[in-house]
Coordinates of C-alpha atoms and ligand atoms in Angstrom, one line a residue:
M1 CA 20.8 23.0 -19.0
F2 CA 20.4 18.6 -19.5
E3 CA 23.9 17.3 -20.6
R4 CA 25.1 17.9 -16.9
L5 CA 22.6 15.0 -16.3
E6 CA 24.2 11.0 -15.6
A7 CA 21.8 8.2 -15.8
I8 CA 20.5 6.5 -12.9
I9 CA 19.4 3.7 -12.2
S10 CA 15.7 3.8 -11.6
D11 CA 13.5 2.3 -9.1
P12 CA 14.0 -1.7 -8.5
I13 CA 10.4 -2.2 -8.5
L14 CA 10.1 -0.8 -12.0
R15 CA 13.8 -2.0 -13.2
L16 CA 12.8 -6.0 -12.2
M17 CA 9.5 -4.8 -13.6
A18 CA 11.3 -4.4 -16.6
A19 CA 13.4 -7.1 -17.1
Y20 CA 10.9 -10.6 -16.0
R21 CA 9.2 -9.2 -19.4
A22 CA 11.9 -8.9 -21.0
D23 CA 12.8 -12.9 -19.8
P24 CA 11.5 -14.7 -22.6
D25 CA 11.2 -17.7 -21.0
P26 CA 8.0 -19.8 -20.2
R27 CA 8.1 -20.7 -17.1
K28 CA 9.2 -17.1 -15.2
V29 CA 7.6 -15.9 -12.3
D30 CA 6.8 -12.8 -11.6
L31 CA 6.8 -12.0 -7.6
G32 CA 7.9 -8.8 -8.0
I33 CA 6.2 -5.5 -8.2
G34 CA 2.8 -5.6 -6.0
V35 CA 0.2 -6.1 -8.8
F36 CA -2.9 -8.9 -7.7
R37 CA -2.3 -11.1 -10.3
D38 CA -5.4 -14.3 -10.9
D39 CA -4.1 -18.2 -11.3
H40 CA -3.3 -17.5 -14.5
G41 CA -1.2 -14.4 -14.1
H42 CA -3.3 -12.5 -15.4
T43 CA -4.8 -9.0 -13.5
P44 CA -8.4 -8.9 -14.0
V45 CA -10.5 -5.5 -14.6
L46 CA -13.4 -6.1 -11.8
P47 CA -16.7 -6.9 -12.6
S48 CA -17.8 -4.6 -10.9
V49 CA -15.5 -2.0 -12.3
R50 CA -15.9 -2.8 -15.7
E51 CA -20.1 -3.0 -14.8
A52 CA -19.5 0.6 -13.1
E53 CA -17.1 1.4 -15.9
S54 CA -19.5 1.1 -18.7
A55 CA -22.8 2.8 -16.4
V56 CA -19.9 6.3 -16.1
L57 CA -19.0 5.9 -19.9
K58 CA -23.4 5.5 -21.1
A59 CA -23.9 8.6 -18.3
Q60 CA -21.3 11.5 -19.0
D61 CA -22.2 14.1 -20.5
T62 CA -19.2 16.3 -20.4
K63 CA -15.3 16.2 -20.2
S64 CA -15.4 19.0 -18.1
Y65 CA -12.8 19.7 -14.9
V66 CA -14.0 18.6 -12.5
G67 CA -12.1 21.2 -9.8
S68 CA -8.2 21.0 -7.8
A69 CA -9.7 18.2 -5.4
G70 CA -11.7 16.1 -6.8
N71 CA -15.0 14.6 -7.0
P72 CA -16.5 15.2 -4.2
G73 CA -19.0 12.3 -3.3
Y74 CA -15.7 9.7 -4.2
N75 CA -13.9 11.5 -1.2
Q76 CA -17.1 11.1 0.9
A77 CA -17.9 7.5 -0.4
M78 CA -14.2 7.0 0.6
E79 CA -13.8 8.8 4.2
Q80 CA -16.5 6.2 5.0
L81 CA -15.0 3.9 2.8
V82 CA -11.7 4.0 5.6
F83 CA -13.0 5.6 9.0
G84 CA -16.7 3.4 9.0
A85 CA -19.7 5.4 8.1
D86 CA -20.7 6.7 11.9
H87 CA -16.8 7.3 13.2
A88 CA -16.6 9.9 15.8
A89 CA -14.2 11.8 13.8
L90 CA -16.6 12.1 10.5
I91 CA -19.8 13.5 12.4
A92 CA -17.7 15.6 14.2
K93 CA -16.4 17.4 10.7
R94 CA -12.7 17.0 11.7
V95 CA -11.7 15.1 7.8
R96 CA -11.2 16.6 5.2
S97 CA -10.6 15.0 2.2
I98 CA -9.2 15.5 -1.3
Q99 CA -9.0 13.0 -5.0
T100 CA -5.4 12.4 -5.1
P101 CA -3.9 10.2 -8.2
G102 CA -3.1 7.2 -6.9
G103 CA -1.7 6.4 -2.6
C104 CA 1.7 8.5 -5.0
G105 CA -0.1 11.9 -5.2
A106 CA -1.9 11.1 -1.7
L107 CA 1.7 10.6 0.0
R108 CA 3.5 13.5 -2.1
L109 CA 0.5 16.0 -0.9
G110 CA 0.7 14.6 2.8
A111 CA 4.6 15.8 2.8
E112 CA 3.9 19.0 1.0
M113 CA 1.6 19.3 3.6
I114 CA 3.7 19.2 6.3
R115 CA 6.5 21.1 4.9
L116 CA 4.5 24.1 4.7
V117 CA 3.7 24.1 7.6
A118 CA 6.8 22.5 9.1
P119 CA 9.9 22.9 7.2
D120 CA 12.3 21.2 9.4
T121 CA 10.3 17.9 10.2
V122 CA 11.5 14.3 9.8
V123 CA 10.0 12.0 8.8
H124 CA 10.2 8.8 10.1
V125 CA 9.6 5.6 8.0
S126 CA 10.2 2.0 8.6
T127 CA 12.2 -0.1 8.2
P128 CA 12.4 -1.3 5.5
T129 CA 9.7 0.7 3.6
W130 CA 8.4 0.6 0.3
A131 CA 10.6 1.8 -1.9
N132 CA 8.6 4.7 -3.1
H133 CA 8.8 6.2 0.6
G134 CA 11.7 7.7 0.1
P135 CA 11.6 10.1 -3.2
L136 CA 7.7 10.2 -2.2
I137 CA 8.6 12.1 0.4
S138 CA 12.5 13.5 1.0
G139 CA 11.5 15.0 -2.6
S140 CA 9.2 17.4 -1.1
G141 CA 12.2 19.2 0.9
L142 CA 11.2 17.0 4.4
K143 CA 13.5 15.2 5.6
L144 CA 13.7 11.7 6.1
A145 CA 15.2 9.0 9.2
T146 CA 14.6 5.3 10.4
Y147 CA 13.2 2.9 13.1
P148 CA 13.6 -0.4 13.5
Y149 CA 11.0 -2.4 12.3
F150 CA 11.0 -6.0 11.0
D151 CA 12.5 -8.5 13.0
A152 CA 14.4 -11.6 10.2
A153 CA 14.1 -13.6 12.9
T154 CA 10.8 -13.8 13.6
G155 CA 9.8 -12.8 10.0
G156 CA 7.7 -10.8 13.0
V157 CA 7.8 -6.7 13.9
Q158 CA 10.7 -5.9 16.1
F159 CA 8.3 -3.8 18.9
G160 CA 10.2 -3.2 21.5
A161 CA 12.7 -1.8 19.2
M162 CA 10.6 0.1 17.1
C163 CA 8.6 2.3 20.3
A164 CA 11.9 2.5 21.9
A165 CA 13.2 4.3 19.0
L166 CA 10.6 6.5 18.8
E167 CA 9.8 7.2 22.5
Q168 CA 12.8 9.3 21.9
L169 CA 10.9 11.2 18.9
P170 CA 10.7 15.6 19.4
P171 CA 7.4 16.4 19.8
G172 CA 5.9 17.3 16.2
A173 CA 7.9 14.6 14.4
V174 CA 6.1 12.7 11.7
V175 CA 5.8 8.7 12.0
L176 CA 4.3 7.0 8.8
L177 CA 3.2 4.2 10.0
H178 CA 1.7 1.7 7.3
A179 CA -2.2 0.3 8.1
S180 CA -1.8 -2.9 7.3
C181 CA -0.1 -5.2 4.7
H182 CA 3.0 -3.5 5.3
N183 CA 4.6 -3.4 2.4
P184 CA 8.2 -4.6 1.8
T185 CA 7.4 -7.1 4.4
G186 CA 4.2 -8.3 4.7
A187 CA 4.7 -8.0 8.6
D188 CA 1.9 -6.2 11.1
L189 CA 1.0 -5.0 14.1
S190 CA -1.1 -6.6 16.8
Q191 CA -4.5 -4.4 17.9
E192 CA -3.2 -4.6 21.4
Q193 CA 0.9 -3.0 20.1
W194 CA -1.6 -0.5 17.5
R195 CA -2.7 0.6 20.2
E196 CA -0.2 0.4 23.1
L197 CA 1.2 2.7 20.1
L198 CA -0.8 5.1 19.0
A199 CA -0.5 5.1 23.5
L200 CA 3.1 6.3 22.5
V201 CA 1.8 8.8 19.6
R202 CA -0.6 11.2 22.6
R203 CA 2.1 11.2 24.1
R204 CA 5.2 11.8 22.3
A205 CA 2.8 14.0 20.2
L206 CA 4.1 13.2 16.8
L207 CA 2.4 13.8 14.2
P208 CA 0.8 10.1 12.4
F209 CA 0.6 9.7 8.7
I210 CA -0.7 6.5 7.5
D211 CA -0.5 5.2 4.8
M212 CA -3.2 2.5 3.4
A213 CA -3.1 1.0 0.3
Y214 CA -3.9 -2.4 0.3
Q215 CA -7.4 -2.3 2.2
G216 CA -9.3 -5.6 2.0
L217 CA -6.9 -7.7 1.6
G218 CA -5.1 -8.4 4.4
D219 CA -7.7 -9.1 6.7
G220 CA -10.6 -7.3 5.5
P221 CA -12.0 -3.7 4.7
D222 CA -13.0 -2.6 8.5
A223 CA -10.1 -4.4 10.3
D224 CA -6.9 -3.2 7.6
A225 CA -8.7 -0.3 8.7
F226 CA -8.4 -0.5 12.4
A227 CA -5.3 1.5 12.3
V228 CA -6.9 4.4 11.1
R229 CA -9.5 4.1 13.0
L230 CA -8.3 3.8 16.1
F231 CA -6.1 6.3 15.6
A232 CA -7.7 8.7 14.0
A233 CA -10.5 8.9 17.7
E234 CA -7.7 9.6 19.3
M235 CA -5.4 12.1 18.1
P236 CA -6.0 15.8 17.1
E237 CA -4.1 15.4 14.1
M238 CA -3.5 12.8 11.4
L239 CA -2.9 12.3 8.1
C240 CA -4.2 9.3 5.8
A241 CA -3.1 8.2 2.4
V242 CA -4.9 5.7 0.3
S243 CA -4.5 4.5 -2.3
C244 CA -7.8 2.2 -4.4
S245 CA -5.3 0.6 -6.5
K246 CA -5.1 -2.7 -5.3
N247 CA -8.9 -3.0 -3.9
F248 CA -10.3 -1.6 -7.3
G249 CA -8.0 -2.9 -9.7
L250 CA -7.1 0.4 -10.9
Y251 CA -3.9 0.9 -11.4
R252 CA -2.8 2.7 -14.0
E253 CA -6.2 4.6 -13.5
R254 CA -4.7 6.4 -9.9
V255 CA -7.3 6.9 -8.2
G256 CA -5.9 7.2 -4.7
A257 CA -7.4 10.5 -1.3
L258 CA -6.1 12.5 1.0
H259 CA -7.5 12.6 4.9
L260 CA -6.5 15.3 7.1
L261 CA -7.9 15.0 9.9
G262 CA -8.1 18.2 12.1
S263 CA -8.4 18.4 15.7
A264 CA -11.6 21.5 15.7
V265 CA -13.7 23.0 13.1
P266 CA -11.5 25.5 11.9
T267 CA -8.3 24.5 11.3
A268 CA -9.4 21.4 9.3
D269 CA -11.3 24.1 7.2
A270 CA -8.1 25.9 7.0
A271 CA -5.9 23.3 6.2
F272 CA -7.9 21.7 3.3
S273 CA -8.2 25.5 1.7
H274 CA -4.1 24.6 1.1
M275 CA -4.4 20.6 0.6
V276 CA -6.3 22.4 -3.0
R277 CA -3.8 25.1 -3.1
L278 CA -1.1 22.6 -3.0
A279 CA -3.0 19.7 -5.8
R280 CA -3.1 22.8 -7.6
G281 CA 0.3 23.7 -7.9
I282 CA 1.4 20.0 -9.0
W283 CA -1.3 17.7 -10.3
S284 CA -3.6 22.1 -11.4
M285 CA -6.6 18.5 -11.1
P286 CA -6.6 14.2 -10.3
P287 CA -8.3 12.4 -13.1
D288 CA -11.7 11.7 -12.7
H289 CA -12.3 8.7 -14.7
G290 CA -11.0 6.3 -12.7
A291 CA -12.8 7.8 -9.2
A292 CA -15.8 7.9 -10.7
I293 CA -16.4 4.4 -11.7
V294 CA -15.1 3.3 -7.2
Q295 CA -17.5 6.2 -6.2
L296 CA -20.2 4.6 -8.3
I297 CA -19.6 1.3 -6.3
L298 CA -19.0 2.9 -3.1
Q299 CA -22.3 5.0 -3.1
E300 CA -24.5 0.9 -4.8
P301 CA -25.0 -1.6 -2.0
R302 CA -25.6 -3.5 -4.9
R303 CA -22.4 -3.0 -6.8
R304 CA -21.0 -2.3 -3.6
A305 CA -22.1 -5.9 -1.9
Q306 CA -20.4 -7.1 -5.1
W307 CA -16.8 -6.2 -5.0
L308 CA -16.9 -6.3 -1.2
E309 CA -17.5 -9.9 -3.0
E310 CA -13.9 -9.7 -5.0
V311 CA -12.6 -8.1 -2.4
S312 CA -11.8 -11.2 -0.8
G313 CA -12.2 -13.7 -3.8
M314 CA -8.7 -12.0 -3.9
R315 CA -7.9 -12.0 -0.4
R316 CA -8.9 -14.8 0.0
R317 CA -6.6 -16.2 -3.1
I318 CA -3.8 -14.9 -1.2
Q319 CA -4.4 -16.3 2.7
G320 CA -4.8 -19.6 0.2
L321 CA -1.6 -19.3 -1.3
R322 CA 0.6 -18.9 2.2
H323 CA -0.2 -21.5 2.8
D324 CA 0.2 -23.7 0.4
V325 CA 3.8 -22.3 -0.5
V326 CA 4.7 -23.1 3.4
Q327 CA 3.2 -26.3 2.5
Q328 CA 5.7 -26.8 -0.9
L329 CA 8.0 -25.0 1.4
K330 CA 8.2 -27.4 4.0
V331 CA 8.7 -30.1 1.5
H332 CA 11.4 -29.3 -0.6
C333 CA 13.5 -27.3 1.8
P334 CA 13.2 -28.4 5.0
Q335 CA 16.6 -27.7 6.9
R336 CA 15.3 -23.9 7.2
D337 CA 11.3 -22.8 8.8
F338 CA 9.1 -20.9 6.4
G339 CA 5.8 -20.4 8.6
F340 CA 6.9 -16.4 8.6
I341 CA 4.8 -17.2 5.2
E342 CA 1.6 -17.3 7.0
R343 CA 1.6 -15.0 9.5
Q344 CA 2.1 -11.7 7.7
H345 CA -1.1 -10.2 5.1
G346 CA -1.2 -8.4 2.4
M347 CA 0.7 -8.6 -1.2
F348 CA 3.7 -9.0 0.0
S349 CA 6.4 -11.4 2.2
F350 CA 10.0 -10.5 2.9
F351 CA 11.4 -13.8 2.1
G352 CA 15.1 -13.5 3.6
I353 CA 17.2 -15.1 2.0
S354 CA 20.4 -13.2 0.6
V355 CA 21.1 -11.0 -2.2
D356 CA 23.1 -13.1 -4.3
Q357 CA 20.7 -16.4 -3.7
V358 CA 17.9 -13.9 -5.6
H359 CA 20.2 -12.8 -8.2
A360 CA 20.8 -17.2 -8.2
L361 CA 17.0 -17.6 -8.2
R362 CA 16.3 -14.9 -10.6
E363 CA 19.0 -15.8 -13.5
Q364 CA 19.2 -19.5 -12.9
H365 CA 15.4 -20.3 -12.4
H366 CA 13.7 -16.6 -14.1
V367 CA 12.2 -16.1 -10.1
Y368 CA 11.6 -12.6 -10.2
M369 CA 11.5 -10.7 -6.2
T370 CA 13.5 -7.2 -5.4
D371 CA 17.0 -7.9 -4.0
D372 CA 15.3 -7.1 -1.2
S373 CA 14.3 -10.6 -1.3
R374 CA 11.0 -8.9 -1.1
M375 CA 8.5 -10.7 -2.6
N376 CA 4.3 -10.8 -4.0
I377 CA 2.9 -13.5 -2.9
A378 CA -0.2 -13.3 -5.6
G379 CA 2.5 -13.7 -7.9
L380 CA 2.5 -17.8 -7.7
R381 CA -0.2 -19.9 -9.1
Q382 CA 0.1 -23.2 -7.9
E383 CA 0.7 -25.0 -11.2
N384 CA 4.0 -23.2 -10.7
L385 CA 3.9 -23.5 -6.6
E386 CA 6.4 -26.4 -6.5
Y387 CA 8.2 -25.1 -9.9
F388 CA 9.2 -22.6 -7.1
A389 CA 10.2 -24.5 -4.0
R390 CA 12.9 -26.6 -5.7
A391 CA 15.0 -23.4 -7.3
V392 CA 14.3 -21.7 -3.5
A393 CA 16.1 -25.2 -2.6
Q394 CA 18.5 -24.9 -5.3
V395 CA 19.9 -21.6 -4.4
L396 CA 19.4 -22.1 -0.1
Ligands
LIG1 C1 4.7 -2.3 -5.0 O1 5.3 -1.8 -3.9 O2 5.4 -2.9 -6.3 C2 3.4 -1.1 -6.2 O3 3.2 -0.4 -5.2 C3 3.9 -0.7 -7.5 C4 4.7 0.3 -7.0 O4 4.7 1.7 -7.1 O5 5.8 -0.4 -6.6

């Protein structure tokens, strides 16, 4: 059976992670995989997570199964974090949530739900989008298409072209949207543009599938969830995949959720029964540990306040780095305007250099970013900002 397989090249993000780890040069700069780093280049366990983790371990008296839908307390806490505690869709009991292994599990389960009901559905993703959206969604059997998104000339969004493309879609087509902190570009829609997009999505009867993997790391937990809350207030149905990898720093614990908005209580209940059955058929039960930590943090006001402070610390660091790297680039690469980096949100920025320049940065200066020139801003450090800017100057 497996003798027929030929080796394939792994996901570009994972490939880059391996190349960076293998590089012995002490000056190396990792702007590859999207993990938050502190100014020592370390991805810390958040203090709120560490404390909640001890409490969880202390209180835990069994390792028995939790269930295919995961921990109900976690699911409810996540609904409140994502939608806001008093959201009309929650009050109307139209949201159903299932704990998933990371945001990836949520994306895959959402795709499986769509395929179950309408296997010919096409899911439309932004150009560009996160490297794993394609495999996660097409792996369920759904077809994938793209809509224009990033505007290389401005570092922003080609909103007119995006809307013109979405206007052409047939009813029932799925639009995959990034709630905030767009991965890989960092270019987000304004609140005004989200409102316009909502009108379009409603008029064309499209199904929004929103991926929110960075809540809190752009403008704050509420501001970053603006689109999710807006769409959930107006749409009859939608899907929302969320991840606690970045905002809780729980990457390897695999903590996520899929929220489904149904048009009414009975349809939401029916959809939930299918979500649970599909999850049972893929991973059976999600891992408990990380979700139990998140639940405890979100449900205890003191822990929650501490976590919110830690999230704002991560956000401030990223925003500060965006400002500082633009200053350094101004000095060392005055011929080019990198001001867009400061206008973008979240961990990533599309740097806008050619593949050859990306390779030259990697080979000559040990600076690692993906070939499309996505850089993880949080991978920069005060001590290497100048090194980075000088390296860029040499490859431009
Ligand atoms: C990224 O985009 O680098 C992160 O979301 C990590 C991953 O799994 O790709």
